[in-house]
XYZ file of C-alpha atoms in Angstrom:
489
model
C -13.973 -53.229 9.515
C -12.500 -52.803 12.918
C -10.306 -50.042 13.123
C -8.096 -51.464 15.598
C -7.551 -53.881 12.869
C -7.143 -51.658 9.863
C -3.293 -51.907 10.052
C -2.765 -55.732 9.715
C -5.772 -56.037 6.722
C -4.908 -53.207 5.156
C -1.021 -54.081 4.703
C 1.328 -56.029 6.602
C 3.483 -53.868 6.959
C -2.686 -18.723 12.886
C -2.404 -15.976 11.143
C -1.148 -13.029 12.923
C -3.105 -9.853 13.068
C -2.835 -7.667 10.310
C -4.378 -4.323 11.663
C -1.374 -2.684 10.685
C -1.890 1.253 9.776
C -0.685 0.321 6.199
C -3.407 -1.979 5.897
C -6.030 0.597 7.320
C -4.982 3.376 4.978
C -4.430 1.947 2.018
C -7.020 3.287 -0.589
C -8.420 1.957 -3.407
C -7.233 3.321 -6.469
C -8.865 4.666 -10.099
C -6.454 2.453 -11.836
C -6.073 -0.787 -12.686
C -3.443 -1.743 -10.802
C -1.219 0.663 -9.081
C 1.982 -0.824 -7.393
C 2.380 0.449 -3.868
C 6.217 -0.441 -3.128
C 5.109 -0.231 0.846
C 6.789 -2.914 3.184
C 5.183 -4.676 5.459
C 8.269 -5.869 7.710
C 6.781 -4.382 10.658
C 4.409 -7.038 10.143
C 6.579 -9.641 10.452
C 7.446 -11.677 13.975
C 11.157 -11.794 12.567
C 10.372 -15.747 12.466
C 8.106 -15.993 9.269
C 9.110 -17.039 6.073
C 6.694 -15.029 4.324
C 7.664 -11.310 3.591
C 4.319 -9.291 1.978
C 6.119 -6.985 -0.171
C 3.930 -5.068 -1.877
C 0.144 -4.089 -2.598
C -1.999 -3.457 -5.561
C -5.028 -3.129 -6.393
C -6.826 -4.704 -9.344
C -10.337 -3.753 -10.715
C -12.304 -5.001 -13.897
C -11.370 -3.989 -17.101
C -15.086 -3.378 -18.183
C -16.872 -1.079 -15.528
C -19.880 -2.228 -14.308
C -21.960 0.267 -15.609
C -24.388 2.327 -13.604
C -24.067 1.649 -9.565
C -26.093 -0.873 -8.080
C -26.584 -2.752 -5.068
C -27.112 -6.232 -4.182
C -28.226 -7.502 -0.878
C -26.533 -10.685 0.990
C -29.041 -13.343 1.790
C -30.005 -14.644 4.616
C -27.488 -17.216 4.745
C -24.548 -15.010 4.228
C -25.682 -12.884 7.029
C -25.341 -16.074 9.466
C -22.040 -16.948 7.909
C -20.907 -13.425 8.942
C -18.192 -14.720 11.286
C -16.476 -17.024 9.528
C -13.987 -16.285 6.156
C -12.575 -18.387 3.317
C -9.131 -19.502 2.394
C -8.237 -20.960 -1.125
C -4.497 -21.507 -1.445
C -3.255 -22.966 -4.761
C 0.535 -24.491 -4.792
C 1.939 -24.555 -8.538
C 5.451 -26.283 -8.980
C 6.499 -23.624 -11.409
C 5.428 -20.435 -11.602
C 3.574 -19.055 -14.861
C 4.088 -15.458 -13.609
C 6.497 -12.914 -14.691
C 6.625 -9.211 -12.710
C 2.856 -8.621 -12.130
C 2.084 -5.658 -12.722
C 3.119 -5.870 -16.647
C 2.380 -9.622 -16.610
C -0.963 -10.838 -18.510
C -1.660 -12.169 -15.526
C -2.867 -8.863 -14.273
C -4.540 -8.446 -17.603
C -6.642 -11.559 -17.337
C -7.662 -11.347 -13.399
C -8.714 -7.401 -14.552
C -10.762 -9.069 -17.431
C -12.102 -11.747 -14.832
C -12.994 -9.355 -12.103
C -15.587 -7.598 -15.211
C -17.843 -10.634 -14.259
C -17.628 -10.794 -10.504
C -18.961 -6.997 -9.516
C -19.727 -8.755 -5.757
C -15.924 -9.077 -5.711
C -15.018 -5.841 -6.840
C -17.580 -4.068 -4.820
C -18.017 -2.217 -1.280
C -19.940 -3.239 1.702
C -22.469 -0.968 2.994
C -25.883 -1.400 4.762
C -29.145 -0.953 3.460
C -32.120 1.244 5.587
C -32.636 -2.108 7.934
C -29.242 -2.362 8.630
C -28.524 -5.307 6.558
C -25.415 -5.877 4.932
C -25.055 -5.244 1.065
C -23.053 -5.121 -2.141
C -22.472 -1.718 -3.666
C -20.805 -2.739 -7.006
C -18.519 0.471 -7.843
C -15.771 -1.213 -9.047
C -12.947 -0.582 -6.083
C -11.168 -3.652 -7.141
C -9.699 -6.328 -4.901
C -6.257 -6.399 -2.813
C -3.556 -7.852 -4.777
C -0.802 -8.466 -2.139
C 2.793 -9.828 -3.223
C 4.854 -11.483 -1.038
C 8.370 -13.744 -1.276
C 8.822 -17.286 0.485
C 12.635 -17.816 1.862
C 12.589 -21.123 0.884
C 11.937 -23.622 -2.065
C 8.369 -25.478 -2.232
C 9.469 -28.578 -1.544
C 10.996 -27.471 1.268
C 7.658 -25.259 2.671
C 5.636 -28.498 2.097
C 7.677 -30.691 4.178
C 8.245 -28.214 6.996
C 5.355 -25.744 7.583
C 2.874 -25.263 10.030
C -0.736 -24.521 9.774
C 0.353 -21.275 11.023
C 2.589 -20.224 8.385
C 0.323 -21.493 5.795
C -2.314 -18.660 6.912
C 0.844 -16.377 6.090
C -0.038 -17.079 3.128
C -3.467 -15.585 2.816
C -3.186 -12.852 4.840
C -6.366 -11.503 6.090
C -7.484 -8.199 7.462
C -10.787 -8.466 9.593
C -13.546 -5.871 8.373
C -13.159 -2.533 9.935
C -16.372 -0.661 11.475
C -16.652 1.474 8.525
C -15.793 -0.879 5.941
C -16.430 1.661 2.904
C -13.141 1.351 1.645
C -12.249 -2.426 2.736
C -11.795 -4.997 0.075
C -13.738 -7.975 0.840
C -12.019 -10.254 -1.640
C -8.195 -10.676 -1.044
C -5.717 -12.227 -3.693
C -1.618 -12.772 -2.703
C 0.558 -14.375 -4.932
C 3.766 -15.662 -3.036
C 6.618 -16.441 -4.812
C 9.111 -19.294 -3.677
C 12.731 -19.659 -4.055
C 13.518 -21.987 -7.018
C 10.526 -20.705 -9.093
C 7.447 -21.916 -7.400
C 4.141 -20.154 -6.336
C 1.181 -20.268 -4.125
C -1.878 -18.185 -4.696
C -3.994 -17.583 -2.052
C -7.687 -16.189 -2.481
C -9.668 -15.245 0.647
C -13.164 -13.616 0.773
C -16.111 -13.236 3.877
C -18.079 -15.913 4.419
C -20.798 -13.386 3.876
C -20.275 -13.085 0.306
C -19.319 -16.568 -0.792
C -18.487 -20.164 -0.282
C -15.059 -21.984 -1.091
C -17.117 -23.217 -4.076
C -17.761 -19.650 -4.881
C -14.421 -18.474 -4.659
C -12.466 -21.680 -6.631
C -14.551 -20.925 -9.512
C -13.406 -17.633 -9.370
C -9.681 -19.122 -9.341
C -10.781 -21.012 -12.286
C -12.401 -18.552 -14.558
C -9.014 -16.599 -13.781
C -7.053 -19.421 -15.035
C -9.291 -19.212 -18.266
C -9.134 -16.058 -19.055
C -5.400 -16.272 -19.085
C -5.124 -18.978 -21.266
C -8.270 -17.168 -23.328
C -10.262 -20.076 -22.787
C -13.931 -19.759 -22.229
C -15.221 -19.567 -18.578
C -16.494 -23.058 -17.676
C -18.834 -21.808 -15.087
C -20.157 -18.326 -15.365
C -21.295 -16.475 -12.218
C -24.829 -15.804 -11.365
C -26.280 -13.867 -8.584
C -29.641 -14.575 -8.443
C -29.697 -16.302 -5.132
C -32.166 -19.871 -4.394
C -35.839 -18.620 -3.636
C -37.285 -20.853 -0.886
C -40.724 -22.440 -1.567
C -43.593 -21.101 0.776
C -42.829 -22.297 4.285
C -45.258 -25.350 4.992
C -47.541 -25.003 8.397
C -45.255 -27.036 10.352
C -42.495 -24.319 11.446
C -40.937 -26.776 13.272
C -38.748 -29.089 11.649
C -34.870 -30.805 12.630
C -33.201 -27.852 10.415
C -34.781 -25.087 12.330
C -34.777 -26.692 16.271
C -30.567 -27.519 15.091
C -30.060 -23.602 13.718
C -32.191 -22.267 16.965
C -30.064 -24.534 18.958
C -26.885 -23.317 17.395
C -27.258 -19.591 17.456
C -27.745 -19.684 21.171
C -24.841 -22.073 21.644
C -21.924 -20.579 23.308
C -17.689 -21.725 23.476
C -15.054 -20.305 25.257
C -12.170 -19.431 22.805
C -9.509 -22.353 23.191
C -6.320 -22.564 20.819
C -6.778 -24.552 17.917
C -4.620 -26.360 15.194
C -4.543 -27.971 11.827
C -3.217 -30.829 10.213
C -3.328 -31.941 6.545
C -3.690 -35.627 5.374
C -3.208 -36.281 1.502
C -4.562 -39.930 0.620
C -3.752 -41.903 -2.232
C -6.228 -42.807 -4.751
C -5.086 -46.793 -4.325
C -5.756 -46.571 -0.934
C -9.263 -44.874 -1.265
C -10.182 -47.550 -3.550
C -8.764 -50.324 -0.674
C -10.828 -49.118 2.001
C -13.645 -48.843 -0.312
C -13.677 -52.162 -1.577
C -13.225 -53.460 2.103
C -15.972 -52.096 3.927
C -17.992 -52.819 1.123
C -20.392 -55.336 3.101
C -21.618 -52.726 5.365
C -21.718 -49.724 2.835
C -22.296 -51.220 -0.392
C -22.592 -47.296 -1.798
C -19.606 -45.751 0.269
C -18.068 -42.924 -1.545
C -14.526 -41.464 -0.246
C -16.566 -39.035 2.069
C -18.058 -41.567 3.714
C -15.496 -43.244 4.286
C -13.027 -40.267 5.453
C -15.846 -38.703 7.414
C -16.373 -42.211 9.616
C -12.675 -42.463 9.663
C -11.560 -38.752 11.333
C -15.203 -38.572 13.163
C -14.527 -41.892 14.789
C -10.979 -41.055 15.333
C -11.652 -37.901 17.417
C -14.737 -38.663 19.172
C -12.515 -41.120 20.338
C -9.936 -39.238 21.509
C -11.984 -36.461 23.088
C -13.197 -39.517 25.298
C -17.327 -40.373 26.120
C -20.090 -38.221 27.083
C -22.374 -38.177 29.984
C -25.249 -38.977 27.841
C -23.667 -41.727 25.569
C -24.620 -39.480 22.111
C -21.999 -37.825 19.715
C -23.063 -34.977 17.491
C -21.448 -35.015 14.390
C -22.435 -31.710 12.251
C -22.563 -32.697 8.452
C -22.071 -29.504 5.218
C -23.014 -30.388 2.181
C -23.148 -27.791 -0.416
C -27.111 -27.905 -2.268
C -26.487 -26.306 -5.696
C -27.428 -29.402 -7.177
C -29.406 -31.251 -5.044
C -32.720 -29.362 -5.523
C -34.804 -30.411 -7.656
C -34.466 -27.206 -9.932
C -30.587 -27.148 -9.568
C -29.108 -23.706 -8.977
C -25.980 -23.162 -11.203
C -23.030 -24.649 -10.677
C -21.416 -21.287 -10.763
C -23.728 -19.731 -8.336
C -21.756 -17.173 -6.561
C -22.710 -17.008 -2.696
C -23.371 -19.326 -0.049
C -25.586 -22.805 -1.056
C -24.486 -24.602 2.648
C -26.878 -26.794 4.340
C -25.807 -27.705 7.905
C -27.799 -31.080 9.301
C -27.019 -33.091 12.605
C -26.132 -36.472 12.885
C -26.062 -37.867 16.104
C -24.161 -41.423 16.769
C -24.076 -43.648 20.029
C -20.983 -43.936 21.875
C -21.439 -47.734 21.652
C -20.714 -46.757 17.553
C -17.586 -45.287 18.243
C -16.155 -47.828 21.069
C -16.612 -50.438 18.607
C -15.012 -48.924 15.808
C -16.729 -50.553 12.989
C -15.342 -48.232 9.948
C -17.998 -49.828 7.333
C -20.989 -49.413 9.885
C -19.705 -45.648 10.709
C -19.197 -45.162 6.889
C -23.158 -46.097 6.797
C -24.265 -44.174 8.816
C -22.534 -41.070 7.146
C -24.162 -42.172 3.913
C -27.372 -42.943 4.920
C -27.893 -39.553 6.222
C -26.451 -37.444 3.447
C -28.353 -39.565 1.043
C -31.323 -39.047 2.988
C -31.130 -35.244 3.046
C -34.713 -33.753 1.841
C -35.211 -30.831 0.081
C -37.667 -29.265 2.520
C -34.861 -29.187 4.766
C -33.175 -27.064 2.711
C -35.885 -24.998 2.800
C -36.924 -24.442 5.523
C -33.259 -23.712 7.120
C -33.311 -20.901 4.864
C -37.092 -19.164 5.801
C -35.784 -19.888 9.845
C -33.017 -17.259 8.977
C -35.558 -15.195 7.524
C -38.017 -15.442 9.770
C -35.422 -14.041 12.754
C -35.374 -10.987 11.669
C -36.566 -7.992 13.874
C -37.785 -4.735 12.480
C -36.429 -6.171 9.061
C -32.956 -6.833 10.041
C -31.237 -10.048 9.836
C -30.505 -11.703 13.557
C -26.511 -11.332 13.998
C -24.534 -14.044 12.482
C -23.483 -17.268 14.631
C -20.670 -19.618 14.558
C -21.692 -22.072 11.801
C -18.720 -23.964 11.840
C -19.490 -25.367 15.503
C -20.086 -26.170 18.203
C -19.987 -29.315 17.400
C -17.375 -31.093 15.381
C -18.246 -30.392 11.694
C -17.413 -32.888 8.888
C -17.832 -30.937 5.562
C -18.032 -32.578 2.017
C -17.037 -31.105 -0.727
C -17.638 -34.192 -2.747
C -19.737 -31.763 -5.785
C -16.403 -30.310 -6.454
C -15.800 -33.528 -8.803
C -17.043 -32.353 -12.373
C -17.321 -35.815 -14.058
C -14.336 -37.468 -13.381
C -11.946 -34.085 -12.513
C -11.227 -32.069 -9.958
C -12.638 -28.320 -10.365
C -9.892 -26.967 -8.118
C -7.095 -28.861 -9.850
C -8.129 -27.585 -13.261
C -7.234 -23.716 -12.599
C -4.144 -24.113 -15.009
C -1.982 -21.060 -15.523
C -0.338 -21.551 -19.146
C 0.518 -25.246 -18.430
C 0.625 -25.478 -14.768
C -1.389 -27.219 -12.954
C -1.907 -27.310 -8.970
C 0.374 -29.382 -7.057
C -1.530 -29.103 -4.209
C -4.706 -27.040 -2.929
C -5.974 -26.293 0.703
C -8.751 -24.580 2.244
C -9.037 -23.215 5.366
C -12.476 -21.311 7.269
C -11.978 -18.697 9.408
C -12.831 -18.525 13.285
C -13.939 -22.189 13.969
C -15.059 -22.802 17.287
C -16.107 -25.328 19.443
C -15.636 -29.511 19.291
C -13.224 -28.715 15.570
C -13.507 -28.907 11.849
C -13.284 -31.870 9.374
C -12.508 -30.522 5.637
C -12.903 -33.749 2.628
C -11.412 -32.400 -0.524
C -10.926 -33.686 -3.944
C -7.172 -34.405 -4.681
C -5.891 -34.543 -8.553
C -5.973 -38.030 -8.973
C -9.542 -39.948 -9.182
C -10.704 -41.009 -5.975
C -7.360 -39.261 -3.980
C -8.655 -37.341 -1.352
C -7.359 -34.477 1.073
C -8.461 -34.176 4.757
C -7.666 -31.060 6.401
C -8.542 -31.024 10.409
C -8.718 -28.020 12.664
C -9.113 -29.037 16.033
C -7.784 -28.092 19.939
C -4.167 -27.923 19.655
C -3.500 -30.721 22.552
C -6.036 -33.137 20.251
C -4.481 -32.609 16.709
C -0.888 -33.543 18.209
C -3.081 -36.973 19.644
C -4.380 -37.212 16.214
C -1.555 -36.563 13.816
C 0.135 -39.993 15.563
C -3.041 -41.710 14.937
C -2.097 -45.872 14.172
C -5.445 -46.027 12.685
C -5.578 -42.959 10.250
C -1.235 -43.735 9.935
C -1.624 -46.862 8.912
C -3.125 -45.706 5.556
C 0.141 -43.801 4.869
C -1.502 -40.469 4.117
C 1.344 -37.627 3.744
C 1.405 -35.681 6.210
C 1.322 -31.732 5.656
C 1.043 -28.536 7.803
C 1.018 -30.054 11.283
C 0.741 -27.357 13.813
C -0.738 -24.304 15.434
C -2.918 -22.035 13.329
């Protein structure tokens, strides 16, 4: 399908620094929760919407027992740039004052399984980054929204969504940081957004939904769908050939270098009719399309175009897939910590200039589909093999530099939506979006699962001059996606 022609067959018709000294002396505390009534107006820009109110701090209600430590693998020391940003939009809000509410109660009881989370960073003899599980608990930050969420939908940016999670980068010493952050925001009218962040070092956004979930479950004293394990995937010996496309694309990327440039977001929410549309119409050139393949041709195709053709005629489109379950001993679904495999796929220009969506949609499905598990492998005994004197190489920008399309495709359970099913009482997510931290380079292609079948959100992070270009789009428009969170970051 041409995309030129998509219209007429289709239908005729950033977060602000928070390195304030509040943040930097705020303690952990013995208790479960202590309410520090501190405000954080000096924070503020006088412009936001978002007031941070208060801070507590919430450890499990079962200590862990005697101290240990766990190390962060390989892969979660390259991921050390980059962070993690869950934010969860419910249309009425299940929670009463927090800090009596069984709300508290059941995050307390859910934090007893997730000592990473409650834990300290601190670095072993090599100087490699690791766990100490002492039970410090995780920031709890409340904060009120001055307007209703209908309202915050239709009219925020990507920047004031981030306001929403806010995030304070690791300190040198970071003995007393909190890793994992959790800020309910309250809305006028009676709605709520929760927002979970973590380090990329520690987790994925697979990682930290489930963590969302098993919350929700523990409130409404279900049993956790998905319990957390730690034991991390243990590569098969390295074969004799070293060499292989996942080690020359990670040696390639570590050395690869950006200058900073301003980037933005948009958010695209598509219908589960349409999905199904598109599906059925490029069907001749991608018999097996799923909505990622689609989406990914679409917004790849889309913003290769825009950023205009290349001296050597090749795009590189950087595809993450998440490998819990494609090895052939599947790790656990709820495998905390990071299970991302990074692969290149590199298209002609001629590809994009003709904008044929089913052929692009084939070629995006022909090489996830093709994936191998050596690959998987042998990305992770490259990482290994980098170290010097038994410490891990420094981390790299993952997340670029080229534009990265990632699929989060695995976070359909049957026929539901894991991150749709954390239900507080009776509520269930309006809306969820994800963010990653510190993306660099060409931009950032997110393909979530909506609530509704084959509905799927796009979120797009890309140069702030090229996400205006994009957002008025004919060919992505003309699917009527709605629109959300258009601007800076």
């Amino acid at each position: 399908m041409n995309l030129n022609k998509l219209h007429c067959t289709l239908f005729n018709s950033r977060l602000p620094p928070t390195t304030s000294p509040l943040y930097n002396s705020f303690a952990p505390s013995s208790s479960t929760s202590i309410l520090n009534s501190i405000s954080l107006s000096e924070m503020e820009d006088g412009r936001s919407r978002v007031n941070v109110h208060s801070i507590l701090t919430s450890v499990s209600s079962r200590p862990f027992g005697a101290v240990k430590t766990f190390p962060l693998t390989q892969l979660g020391h390259a991921m050390g740039r980059h962070t993690i940003h869950l934010i969860f939009y419910y249309e009425k809000s299940p929670l009463g004052s927090f800090d009596v509410d069984p709300m508290r109660e059941s995050l307390s009881e859910v934090l007893s399984l997730y000592p990473l989370a409650t834990g300290r960073l601190t670095r072993d003899g090599a100087g490699n980054w690791e766990v100490k599980c002492n039970d410090a608990g995780v920031r709890v930050l409340r904060a009120r929204v001055g307007v209703t969420l209908d309202e915050w939908l239709r009219s925020a940016n990507g920047s004031e969504e981030r306001d929403l999670t806010v995030w304070e980068d690791m300190p040198e010493s970071p003995s007393t940081w909190s890793p994992f952050r959790v800020q309910i925001n309250d809305f006028e009218g009676g709605g709520l957004a929760i927002g979970v962040s973590c380090t990329h070092m520690h987790a994925d956004s697979t990682s930290l939904a489930l963590l969302l979930k098993a919350w929700s479950e523990a409130n409404r004293r279900q049993p956790i769908a998905y319990l957390p394990s730690f034991h991390p995937p243990t590569p098969q010996p390295p074969s004799t050939n070293i060499e292989t496309k996942s080690t020359n694309y990670l040696a390639a990327k570590s050395q690869a270098h950006t200058p900073p440039v301003k980037m933005a977001t948009a958010t695209f929410k598509f219908s589960d009719s349409i999905i199904k549309q598109c599906i059925s119409r490029i069907h001749d050139k991608c018999p097996h399309a799923n909505p990622f393949d689609l989406l990914a041709a679409l917004f790849s195709t889309r913003i290769l175009h825009l950023k205009g053709s290349k001296n050597d005629r090749t795009h590189s489109l950087s595809v993450c897939v998440d490998f819990r379950r494609l090895l052939q001993e599947p790790l656990p679904y709820g495998y905390f910590g990071n299970a991302l495999y990074f692969s290149l796929l590199s298209i002609n220009a001629e590809e994009i200039e003709c904008g044929d969506l089913g052929r692009m949609a084939e070629l995006v499905h022909c090489h996830v589909s093709g994936l191998k598990e050596e690959e998987f492998w042998s990305a992770l005994h490259w990482l290994e093999s980098q170290k010097e004197g038994g410490k891990y190489a420094p981390p790299f920008t993952m997340y670029g530099p080229e534009l990265t399309c990632v699929s989060m495709e695995h976070m359909i359970v049957g026929d539901q939506s894991v991150m749709y099913s954390a239900i507080f009482d009776s509520a269930r997510p309006v809306h969820v979006s994800c963010h990653v931290g510190n993306v660099e380079g060409e931009g950032l292609i997110l393909v979530m699962p909506s609530a509704e079948g084959r509905a799927r959100t796009v979120t797009v992070t890309l140069p702030e001059e090229e996400i205006a270009k994009l957002s008025k789009d004919q060919a992505i428009l003309c699917l009527e996606p709605e629109v959300l969170f258009c601007g800076k970051v």
